[in-house]
Amino acid sequence: MRDMYCGDVTADQLDQTLTIAGWVDRRRDHGGVIFLDMRDREGILQVVIDPDTAEAFATADRARPEWVLQITGRVRARPEGAVNNDMKSGAVEFLGKQVTVLNEAETPPFQLDSHSKVGEEVRLKNRFLDLRRPDMLNKLMLRSKVSASIRRFLDQQGFVDVETPILTRATPEGARDYLVPSRTHQGQFFALPQSPQLFKQLLMVSGVDKYYQIAKCFRDEDLRADRQPEFTQVDLEMSFVDESDIMALTEGLARDMFKDVLDVELGDFPRMTWHEAMRRFGSDKPDLRIDMELVDVADLMADVEFKVFSGPAKDPNGRVAVLRVPGGSSLTRKEIDKYTDFVSQYGAKGLAWIKVNDMDAGLDGLQSPIVKFIPDVVGDVLARCGAATGDLLFFGADSDTVVSDALGALRVRVGHDLGLVKDQWAPLWVVDFPMFERTKDGGLTALHHPFTAPTCSPDELRADPLAANSRAYDMVLNGTELGGGSIRIHEPAMQNAVFEVLGISEADREEKFGFLLNALKYGAPPHGGLAFGLDRLVMLMTGSDSIRDVIAFPKTQSAACVMTDAPGAADPNQLKELGLRQRVKVED
Amino acid sequence: MRDMYCGDVTADQLDQTLTIAGWVDRRRDHGGVIFLDMRDREGILQVVIDPDTAEAFATADRARPEWVLQITGRVRARPEGAVNNDMKSGAVEFLGKQVTVLNEAETPPFQLDSHSKVGEEVRLKNRFLDLRRPDMLNKLMLRSKVSASIRRFLDQQGFVDVETPILTRATPEGARDYLVPSRTHQGQFFALPQSPQLFKQLLMVSGVDKYYQIAKCFRDEDLRADRQPEFTQVDLEMSFVDESDIMALTEGLARDMFKDVLDVELGDFPRMTWHEAMRRFGSDKPDLRIDMELVDVADLMADVEFKVFSGPAKDPNGRVAVLRVPGGSSLTRKEIDKYTDFVSQYGAKGLAWIKVNDMDAGLDGLQSPIVKFIPDVVGDVLARCGAATGDLLFFGADSDTVVSDALGALRVRVGHDLGLVKDQWAPLWVVDFPMFERTKDGGLTALHHPFTAPTCSPDELRADPLAANSRAYDMVLNGTELGGGSIRIHEPAMQNAVFEVLGISEADREEKFGFLLNALKYGAPPHGGLAFGLDRLVMLMTGSDSIRDVIAFPKTQSAACVMTDAPGAADPNQLKELGLRQRVKVED
């Protein structure tokens, strides 16, 4: 029906007679001639229709935006002065001789070029039109290129693409599962997988050796801005490897893909321990594009009268730290109050600060509600932070967790607000994670997941679980966790030790993970892997604000699809077949 | 942990010192020396351990089948006479110097090389061991190669890989949907997609232009031998194309993939109309490896006294046909009775037959319960079929559908039983399908699906729906439908005409397909596509008997996973959150 894409016509086709097809992007009359901007996924071609081709002219005259036309004509150079260098086809125009209407179109509910003014609900309801916008189509195409690039790399490395089940058993990731009632086994339910974790470990037991899958995963969680009920994971696993093998492979994969798709050289990824990341950046996924760091000052504060600082400074689980904001003294009181509110989300009970108005004027050069409480140590604090005139220091003093979380988040927020985020790609590895962390109720939980191998023996693990490090690693890019993985436990004794420390009873182990424990008995090889979040990766690569922009048909924040009206009512007979009935809705 | 795969060690590595790792496939003592066959996914390497490396010898002596070992040693040529040309590594052996146990293994519940003697239930329960068998691993690896080959081809052709939702709305394929209760919208349900059909059409409306996806699809049907609740479809769609474009592309894809993966040249695919396929082979997916054809004889039977033949012969919806089985006269009465039972599954009320014992002896040379009823025409029938001494003729006389189905199935069955299936790949296209067929209750149903474009106008369609052909095409290989597709309806008027003919009310259309009808209004391009069943394709390519052999973790015929015990019980609290309660189970 056409010889090539509209957007691909250039001076290479000069004087050729071609047929093109696409959508009317714009139509205008100018000097008795009709100009049609014809659009397809590759771009726009300017078509000119003269009145001397009467039939074509009449058809073009009827055409309206978003009509689908097929046009045969000739490529010619644009007149001098009319060349548009912003368009690939901008040096030429297309003299249309024959115009066929392939489909008409009603006036769309919103102008494609004015999407920013219409609400997201309208865009999602008419997703088929929203996706026509070049910006959105380009995101879908880039996502496809990313997948293809990843697959090419892994295929070349001998990875086997294995599909694992979607209808499966509740998985142990801890989030809420989506359930699928079984008809043949009434009263029983499949769960949609939160990840293929256990299946990929079983594939290693089988000897697949190198597995990957671009896998759909599901979590029935209350949605935040960057979450979707279904999301996509680039999932891989290898046998007979250690941490360095997997990190080298996946770092190569990321480098290769960025080069391939964006022509960006990521270079070698620095490695940082989890402890260093928490200490310097208050985060296990530090954004290295921001130069600010947290500076610990507990030792200086231990003996001050000011209990707000000395208390946490003397508490072994406490932390006192400073975030120095270069040029931050220009912040208003109101802005500082806003940041105080912000850190309260992370449990901080306040946000002490010092403005360094004049570094050479001693205490008089400082503006602060707290300097008066710490007169003797403020000089040392300033010196340790490398404070300079014009800076603002924010203080955190609380439990280690609260201070790290609050100042870590504040660092990123302030960095964005003050334009302190460098325009670069900043990847790194975070390694040497603790194996466990304390839950709020005093128990222990695995920082990664309970199949992660610790660096110690089962006995050492039982003796002091909080001292154990795991063989996990996270790939971080620009403050986002792109991927996480670990070397897994391959011996039943160690797996049972971890379950024991986590307080999972033998009956529960058998019930939930029996098939994994069983598999480990029959010769599981040492193995490990990693999973990338594809949606987030593409979001970063396309500079998108929302995860919904990189998914063709996303759900809203209330986990619904406004285009298809899913979820919808079910046929009562079908519920009956499933052995279910609707509970009378009660408020509770 | 290793330098290369066990199975990849050949004479190229002669005299090199290497580390290998894998599973003990067999261990035997011979002349004071230990032989270990070390196995990984690439094959087996024979390792020899001498008693003079005492530590290695002691470890090897402890090792049992399926233990995981890491062995460092030297590659040396096998002694003359010990070369094994059936193994890639058969010219060499590996003199092990250091042996490390990476994991021990209990005695597996079945010997890996005796799987055929254990029931499938045991194999599926221990799938991680079943998959260790080289035959199974090779199937998984071939499947991965098939996917990679398809993706490579489509990526090169400019196709965009777009992921469509798994949590979606009930789709119109007609089978039973799997439902997923929504928690945020209590009383409402997502459905798992039976295919991405509507989404891919919407992507064409969006201008994606060339879409593909290797997509999981779901059907909650009672399972037959070759069905699974979840299956995989290679799904593609293109804009601004007609039938020939899509058939050329997908035929190229299939050819390329067979060449790439199996080194098989499929050649050009013949095309056959649906009517011809039904007439000659009684099937819309004829197996062209079998030379037998159905021969119509209604014209000869119209005037015989024998009502069993003359009735259908005179009925415009009837059919009388013969299947000539070369050499079939050697079949016993018992075998013929078995075929009579077989065709009764297809609605045939009997199976008349003639054995041609001696072609030159007139009626006396024929053995048959029916020749006496048709003495005057039997000569013409024999002549038309090209009967020869030793043949057996089977007769079908009933409605067109019953005769075609029964003799079509019998043809394939007898072909396999008598070894009449040629060892070749026999692809073809079946085209020019009727748009609709009659349902048992006298209504109409779409032979493909209601989005398939007919070859006529909306008015012609309404006037005589049964006369309308569709723009559909099926790719058939060796009697299996590999893929099916069509040019779709892109204009609302035609889509509404089809819904009208199918008796779908306007309210139902709006409720079920509103978003599609809506999308067609805003400038849908002409488009069409095709979907391949990946599981069946890989089944054919690997010569597997069961679809379960080409799926890593399949469900049993009762739609359960015996390894993970899915489906399983749900937490009552989670059901409550979903607004559901279990119906008391009643027999009905």
mmCIF file with all atom_site columns, C-alpha atoms in Angstrom, chain B residues 50-185:
data_model
loop_
_atom_site.group_PDB
_atom_site.id
_atom_site.type_symbol
_atom_site.label_atom_id
_atom_site.label_alt_id
_atom_site.label_comp_id
_atom_site.label_asym_id
_atom_site.label_entity_id
_atom_site.label_seq_id
_atom_site.pdbx_PDB_ins_code
_atom_site.Cartn_x
_atom_site.Cartn_y
_atom_site.Cartn_z
_atom_site.occupancy
_atom_site.B_iso_or_equiv
_atom_site.pdbx_formal_charge
_atom_site.auth_seq_id
_atom_site.auth_comp_id
_atom_site.auth_asym_id
_atom_site.auth_atom_id
_atom_site.pdbx_PDB_model_num
ATOM 1   C CA . ASP B 1 50  ? 44.195  -42.003 39.436 1.00 0.00 ? 50  ASP B CA 1
ATOM 2   C CA . PRO B 1 51  ? 44.920  -43.274 42.924 1.00 0.00 ? 51  PRO B CA 1
ATOM 3   C CA . ASP B 1 52  ? 48.249  -41.394 42.888 1.00 0.00 ? 52  ASP B CA 1
ATOM 4   C CA . THR B 1 53  ? 46.327  -38.125 43.363 1.00 0.00 ? 53  THR B CA 1
ATOM 5   C CA . ALA B 1 54  ? 45.171  -39.435 46.731 1.00 0.00 ? 54  ALA B CA 1
ATOM 6   C CA . GLU B 1 55  ? 42.998  -36.549 47.876 1.00 0.00 ? 55  GLU B CA 1
ATOM 7   C CA . ALA B 1 56  ? 41.177  -36.244 44.559 1.00 0.00 ? 56  ALA B CA 1
ATOM 8   C CA . PHE B 1 57  ? 40.758  -40.008 44.469 1.00 0.00 ? 57  PHE B CA 1
ATOM 9   C CA . ALA B 1 58  ? 39.252  -40.082 47.943 1.00 0.00 ? 58  ALA B CA 1
ATOM 10  C CA . THR B 1 59  ? 36.782  -37.326 47.058 1.00 0.00 ? 59  THR B CA 1
ATOM 11  C CA . ALA B 1 60  ? 35.854  -38.957 43.774 1.00 0.00 ? 60  ALA B CA 1
ATOM 12  C CA . ASP B 1 61  ? 35.401  -42.224 45.612 1.00 0.00 ? 61  ASP B CA 1
ATOM 13  C CA . ARG B 1 62  ? 32.811  -40.600 47.876 1.00 0.00 ? 62  ARG B CA 1
ATOM 14  C CA . ALA B 1 63  ? 30.954  -38.948 45.014 1.00 0.00 ? 63  ALA B CA 1
ATOM 15  C CA . ARG B 1 64  ? 27.606  -40.328 43.925 1.00 0.00 ? 64  ARG B CA 1
ATOM 16  C CA . PRO B 1 65  ? 25.384  -39.665 40.908 1.00 0.00 ? 65  PRO B CA 1
ATOM 17  C CA . GLU B 1 66  ? 24.048  -36.084 40.763 1.00 0.00 ? 66  GLU B CA 1
ATOM 18  C CA . TRP B 1 67  ? 26.674  -34.698 43.126 1.00 0.00 ? 67  TRP B CA 1
ATOM 19  C CA . VAL B 1 68  ? 28.014  -31.361 41.942 1.00 0.00 ? 68  VAL B CA 1
ATOM 20  C CA . LEU B 1 69  ? 31.781  -31.349 41.528 1.00 0.00 ? 69  LEU B CA 1
ATOM 21  C CA . GLN B 1 70  ? 34.435  -28.905 40.429 1.00 0.00 ? 70  GLN B CA 1
ATOM 22  C CA . ILE B 1 71  ? 37.463  -30.639 38.930 1.00 0.00 ? 71  ILE B CA 1
ATOM 23  C CA . THR B 1 72  ? 40.788  -29.285 37.816 1.00 0.00 ? 72  THR B CA 1
ATOM 24  C CA . GLY B 1 73  ? 42.822  -31.451 35.522 1.00 0.00 ? 73  GLY B CA 1
ATOM 25  C CA . ARG B 1 74  ? 44.387  -31.957 32.139 1.00 0.00 ? 74  ARG B CA 1
ATOM 26  C CA . VAL B 1 75  ? 42.846  -32.898 28.792 1.00 0.00 ? 75  VAL B CA 1
ATOM 27  C CA . ARG B 1 76  ? 44.437  -35.907 27.159 1.00 0.00 ? 76  ARG B CA 1
ATOM 28  C CA . ALA B 1 77  ? 43.645  -38.094 24.192 1.00 0.00 ? 77  ALA B CA 1
ATOM 29  C CA . ARG B 1 78  ? 41.697  -41.265 24.897 1.00 0.00 ? 78  ARG B CA 1
ATOM 30  C CA . PRO B 1 79  ? 43.575  -44.493 24.401 1.00 0.00 ? 79  PRO B CA 1
ATOM 31  C CA . GLU B 1 80  ? 43.124  -46.072 21.000 1.00 0.00 ? 80  GLU B CA 1
ATOM 32  C CA . GLY B 1 81  ? 39.884  -48.085 20.963 1.00 0.00 ? 81  GLY B CA 1
ATOM 33  C CA . ALA B 1 82  ? 38.284  -46.001 23.699 1.00 0.00 ? 82  ALA B CA 1
ATOM 34  C CA . VAL B 1 83  ? 37.296  -43.140 21.383 1.00 0.00 ? 83  VAL B CA 1
ATOM 35  C CA . ASN B 1 84  ? 33.516  -42.570 21.453 1.00 0.00 ? 84  ASN B CA 1
ATOM 36  C CA . ASN B 1 85  ? 32.301  -40.850 18.306 1.00 0.00 ? 85  ASN B CA 1
ATOM 37  C CA . ASP B 1 86  ? 28.769  -40.417 19.672 1.00 0.00 ? 86  ASP B CA 1
ATOM 38  C CA . MET B 1 87  ? 29.996  -37.779 22.109 1.00 0.00 ? 87  MET B CA 1
ATOM 39  C CA . LYS B 1 88  ? 31.378  -34.364 21.217 1.00 0.00 ? 88  LYS B CA 1
ATOM 40  C CA . SER B 1 89  ? 34.095  -34.907 23.822 1.00 0.00 ? 89  SER B CA 1
ATOM 41  C CA . GLY B 1 90  ? 34.531  -38.545 22.838 1.00 0.00 ? 90  GLY B CA 1
ATOM 42  C CA . ALA B 1 91  ? 38.075  -38.220 21.512 1.00 0.00 ? 91  ALA B CA 1
ATOM 43  C CA . VAL B 1 92  ? 39.453  -36.995 24.823 1.00 0.00 ? 92  VAL B CA 1
ATOM 44  C CA . GLU B 1 93  ? 39.336  -37.658 28.520 1.00 0.00 ? 93  GLU B CA 1
ATOM 45  C CA . PHE B 1 94  ? 40.115  -35.436 31.451 1.00 0.00 ? 94  PHE B CA 1
ATOM 46  C CA . LEU B 1 95  ? 42.721  -36.458 33.979 1.00 0.00 ? 95  LEU B CA 1
ATOM 47  C CA . GLY B 1 96  ? 41.348  -34.983 37.228 1.00 0.00 ? 96  GLY B CA 1
ATOM 48  C CA . LYS B 1 97  ? 43.940  -33.751 39.717 1.00 0.00 ? 97  LYS B CA 1
ATOM 49  C CA . GLN B 1 98  ? 41.827  -31.770 42.177 1.00 0.00 ? 98  GLN B CA 1
ATOM 50  C CA . VAL B 1 99  ? 38.224  -32.525 43.030 1.00 0.00 ? 99  VAL B CA 1
ATOM 51  C CA . THR B 1 100 ? 35.988  -30.204 45.074 1.00 0.00 ? 100 THR B CA 1
ATOM 52  C CA . VAL B 1 101 ? 32.496  -31.141 46.168 1.00 0.00 ? 101 VAL B CA 1
ATOM 53  C CA . LEU B 1 102 ? 30.247  -28.132 45.440 1.00 0.00 ? 102 LEU B CA 1
ATOM 54  C CA . ASN B 1 103 ? 27.140  -29.930 46.629 1.00 0.00 ? 103 ASN B CA 1
ATOM 55  C CA . GLU B 1 104 ? 26.078  -33.403 47.583 1.00 0.00 ? 104 GLU B CA 1
ATOM 56  C CA . ALA B 1 105 ? 22.910  -35.055 46.366 1.00 0.00 ? 105 ALA B CA 1
ATOM 57  C CA . GLU B 1 106 ? 20.517  -37.558 47.799 1.00 0.00 ? 106 GLU B CA 1
ATOM 58  C CA . THR B 1 107 ? 19.610  -40.465 45.555 1.00 0.00 ? 107 THR B CA 1
ATOM 59  C CA . PRO B 1 108 ? 17.079  -39.036 43.092 1.00 0.00 ? 108 PRO B CA 1
ATOM 60  C CA . PRO B 1 109 ? 13.530  -40.460 43.157 1.00 0.00 ? 109 PRO B CA 1
ATOM 61  C CA . PHE B 1 110 ? 14.107  -41.767 39.656 1.00 0.00 ? 110 PHE B CA 1
ATOM 62  C CA . GLN B 1 111 ? 17.125  -42.494 37.515 1.00 0.00 ? 111 GLN B CA 1
ATOM 63  C CA . LEU B 1 112 ? 17.501  -39.757 34.945 1.00 0.00 ? 112 LEU B CA 1
ATOM 64  C CA . ASP B 1 113 ? 18.042  -42.271 32.162 1.00 0.00 ? 113 ASP B CA 1
ATOM 65  C CA . SER B 1 114 ? 15.013  -44.367 33.112 1.00 0.00 ? 114 SER B CA 1
ATOM 66  C CA . HIS B 1 115 ? 12.416  -41.645 32.960 1.00 0.00 ? 115 HIS B CA 1
ATOM 67  C CA . SER B 1 116 ? 10.327  -43.502 30.458 1.00 0.00 ? 116 SER B CA 1
ATOM 68  C CA . LYS B 1 117 ? 9.566   -46.100 33.083 1.00 0.00 ? 117 LYS B CA 1
ATOM 69  C CA . VAL B 1 118 ? 8.373   -43.627 35.706 1.00 0.00 ? 118 VAL B CA 1
ATOM 70  C CA . GLY B 1 119 ? 4.958   -42.033 35.478 1.00 0.00 ? 119 GLY B CA 1
ATOM 71  C CA . GLU B 1 120 ? 4.571   -38.475 34.245 1.00 0.00 ? 120 GLU B CA 1
ATOM 72  C CA . GLU B 1 121 ? 3.221   -37.462 37.663 1.00 0.00 ? 121 GLU B CA 1
ATOM 73  C CA . VAL B 1 122 ? 6.548   -38.334 39.318 1.00 0.00 ? 122 VAL B CA 1
ATOM 74  C CA . ARG B 1 123 ? 8.454   -36.565 36.584 1.00 0.00 ? 123 ARG B CA 1
ATOM 75  C CA . LEU B 1 124 ? 6.339   -33.432 36.954 1.00 0.00 ? 124 LEU B CA 1
ATOM 76  C CA . LYS B 1 125 ? 6.539   -33.490 40.728 1.00 0.00 ? 125 LYS B CA 1
ATOM 77  C CA . ASN B 1 126 ? 10.333  -33.520 40.418 1.00 0.00 ? 126 ASN B CA 1
ATOM 78  C CA . ARG B 1 127 ? 10.464  -31.337 37.343 1.00 0.00 ? 127 ARG B CA 1
ATOM 79  C CA . PHE B 1 128 ? 13.849  -29.895 38.383 1.00 0.00 ? 128 PHE B CA 1
ATOM 80  C CA . LEU B 1 129 ? 15.278  -33.413 37.964 1.00 0.00 ? 129 LEU B CA 1
ATOM 81  C CA . ASP B 1 130 ? 13.213  -34.311 34.908 1.00 0.00 ? 130 ASP B CA 1
ATOM 82  C CA . LEU B 1 131 ? 14.607  -31.233 33.157 1.00 0.00 ? 131 LEU B CA 1
ATOM 83  C CA . ARG B 1 132 ? 18.154  -32.456 33.832 1.00 0.00 ? 132 ARG B CA 1
ATOM 84  C CA . ARG B 1 133 ? 17.691  -35.098 31.179 1.00 0.00 ? 133 ARG B CA 1
ATOM 85  C CA . PRO B 1 134 ? 19.612  -33.980 28.080 1.00 0.00 ? 134 PRO B CA 1
ATOM 86  C CA . ASP B 1 135 ? 16.544  -34.559 25.927 1.00 0.00 ? 135 ASP B CA 1
ATOM 87  C CA . MET B 1 136 ? 14.462  -32.152 28.019 1.00 0.00 ? 136 MET B CA 1
ATOM 88  C CA . LEU B 1 137 ? 17.215  -29.547 28.392 1.00 0.00 ? 137 LEU B CA 1
ATOM 89  C CA . ASN B 1 138 ? 17.750  -29.623 24.646 1.00 0.00 ? 138 ASN B CA 1
ATOM 90  C CA . LYS B 1 139 ? 14.056  -28.948 24.090 1.00 0.00 ? 139 LYS B CA 1
ATOM 91  C CA . LEU B 1 140 ? 14.171  -25.911 26.374 1.00 0.00 ? 140 LEU B CA 1
ATOM 92  C CA . MET B 1 141 ? 17.276  -24.659 24.597 1.00 0.00 ? 141 MET B CA 1
ATOM 93  C CA . LEU B 1 142 ? 15.723  -25.184 21.188 1.00 0.00 ? 142 LEU B CA 1
ATOM 94  C CA . ARG B 1 143 ? 12.631  -23.282 22.287 1.00 0.00 ? 143 ARG B CA 1
ATOM 95  C CA . SER B 1 144 ? 14.843  -20.384 23.322 1.00 0.00 ? 144 SER B CA 1
ATOM 96  C CA . LYS B 1 145 ? 16.562  -20.476 19.934 1.00 0.00 ? 145 LYS B CA 1
ATOM 97  C CA . VAL B 1 146 ? 13.195  -20.401 18.188 1.00 0.00 ? 146 VAL B CA 1
ATOM 98  C CA . SER B 1 147 ? 12.101  -17.320 20.142 1.00 0.00 ? 147 SER B CA 1
ATOM 99  C CA . ALA B 1 148 ? 15.423  -15.614 19.511 1.00 0.00 ? 148 ALA B CA 1
ATOM 100 C CA . SER B 1 149 ? 15.267  -16.396 15.807 1.00 0.00 ? 149 SER B CA 1
ATOM 101 C CA . ILE B 1 150 ? 11.723  -15.014 15.507 1.00 0.00 ? 150 ILE B CA 1
ATOM 102 C CA . ARG B 1 151 ? 12.650  -11.871 17.406 1.00 0.00 ? 151 ARG B CA 1
ATOM 103 C CA . ARG B 1 152 ? 15.756  -11.301 15.334 1.00 0.00 ? 152 ARG B CA 1
ATOM 104 C CA . PHE B 1 153 ? 13.755  -11.562 12.129 1.00 0.00 ? 153 PHE B CA 1
ATOM 105 C CA . LEU B 1 154 ? 11.006  -9.226  13.292 1.00 0.00 ? 154 LEU B CA 1
ATOM 106 C CA . ASP B 1 155 ? 13.397  -6.702  14.859 1.00 0.00 ? 155 ASP B CA 1
ATOM 107 C CA . GLN B 1 156 ? 15.221  -6.496  11.539 1.00 0.00 ? 156 GLN B CA 1
ATOM 108 C CA . GLN B 1 157 ? 11.920  -5.855  9.774  1.00 0.00 ? 157 GLN B CA 1
ATOM 109 C CA . GLY B 1 158 ? 11.153  -2.876  11.988 1.00 0.00 ? 158 GLY B CA 1
ATOM 110 C CA . PHE B 1 159 ? 8.619   -4.529  14.267 1.00 0.00 ? 159 PHE B CA 1
ATOM 111 C CA . VAL B 1 160 ? 8.093   -2.959  17.681 1.00 0.00 ? 160 VAL B CA 1
ATOM 112 C CA . ASP B 1 161 ? 7.851   -5.362  20.625 1.00 0.00 ? 161 ASP B CA 1
ATOM 113 C CA . VAL B 1 162 ? 4.999   -3.986  22.759 1.00 0.00 ? 162 VAL B CA 1
ATOM 114 C CA . GLU B 1 163 ? 3.815   -5.591  25.987 1.00 0.00 ? 163 GLU B CA 1
ATOM 115 C CA . THR B 1 164 ? 0.050   -5.644  26.391 1.00 0.00 ? 164 THR B CA 1
ATOM 116 C CA . PRO B 1 165 ? -1.706  -6.129  29.738 1.00 0.00 ? 165 PRO B CA 1
ATOM 117 C CA . ILE B 1 166 ? -2.200  -9.455  31.515 1.00 0.00 ? 166 ILE B CA 1
ATOM 118 C CA . LEU B 1 167 ? -4.680  -7.970  33.935 1.00 0.00 ? 167 LEU B CA 1
ATOM 119 C CA . THR B 1 168 ? -7.344  -6.893  31.515 1.00 0.00 ? 168 THR B CA 1
ATOM 120 C CA . ARG B 1 169 ? -10.956 -7.163  30.501 1.00 0.00 ? 169 ARG B CA 1
ATOM 121 C CA . ALA B 1 170 ? -12.780 -10.258 29.316 1.00 0.00 ? 170 ALA B CA 1
ATOM 122 C CA . THR B 1 171 ? -11.782 -10.790 25.696 1.00 0.00 ? 171 THR B CA 1
ATOM 123 C CA . PRO B 1 172 ? -14.052 -12.020 22.964 1.00 0.00 ? 172 PRO B CA 1
ATOM 124 C CA . GLU B 1 173 ? -12.372 -15.268 21.897 1.00 0.00 ? 173 GLU B CA 1
ATOM 125 C CA . GLY B 1 174 ? -15.247 -17.248 23.272 1.00 0.00 ? 174 GLY B CA 1
ATOM 126 C CA . ALA B 1 175 ? -13.426 -19.609 25.614 1.00 0.00 ? 175 ALA B CA 1
ATOM 127 C CA . ARG B 1 176 ? -13.822 -19.267 29.370 1.00 0.00 ? 176 ARG B CA 1
ATOM 128 C CA . ASP B 1 177 ? -11.679 -16.523 30.920 1.00 0.00 ? 177 ASP B CA 1
ATOM 129 C CA . TYR B 1 178 ? -9.551  -16.827 34.002 1.00 0.00 ? 178 TYR B CA 1
ATOM 130 C CA . LEU B 1 179 ? -10.764 -14.178 36.438 1.00 0.00 ? 179 LEU B CA 1
ATOM 131 C CA . VAL B 1 180 ? -8.710  -12.149 38.889 1.00 0.00 ? 180 VAL B CA 1
ATOM 132 C CA . PRO B 1 181 ? -10.701 -10.472 41.657 1.00 0.00 ? 181 PRO B CA 1
ATOM 133 C CA . SER B 1 182 ? -9.855  -6.825  42.249 1.00 0.00 ? 182 SER B CA 1
ATOM 134 C CA . ARG B 1 183 ? -9.238  -5.672  45.793 1.00 0.00 ? 183 ARG B CA 1
ATOM 135 C CA . THR B 1 184 ? -9.443  -1.947  45.130 1.00 0.00 ? 184 THR B CA 1
ATOM 136 C CA . HIS B 1 185 ? -12.669 -2.405  43.174 1.00 0.00 ? 185 HIS B CA 1
#
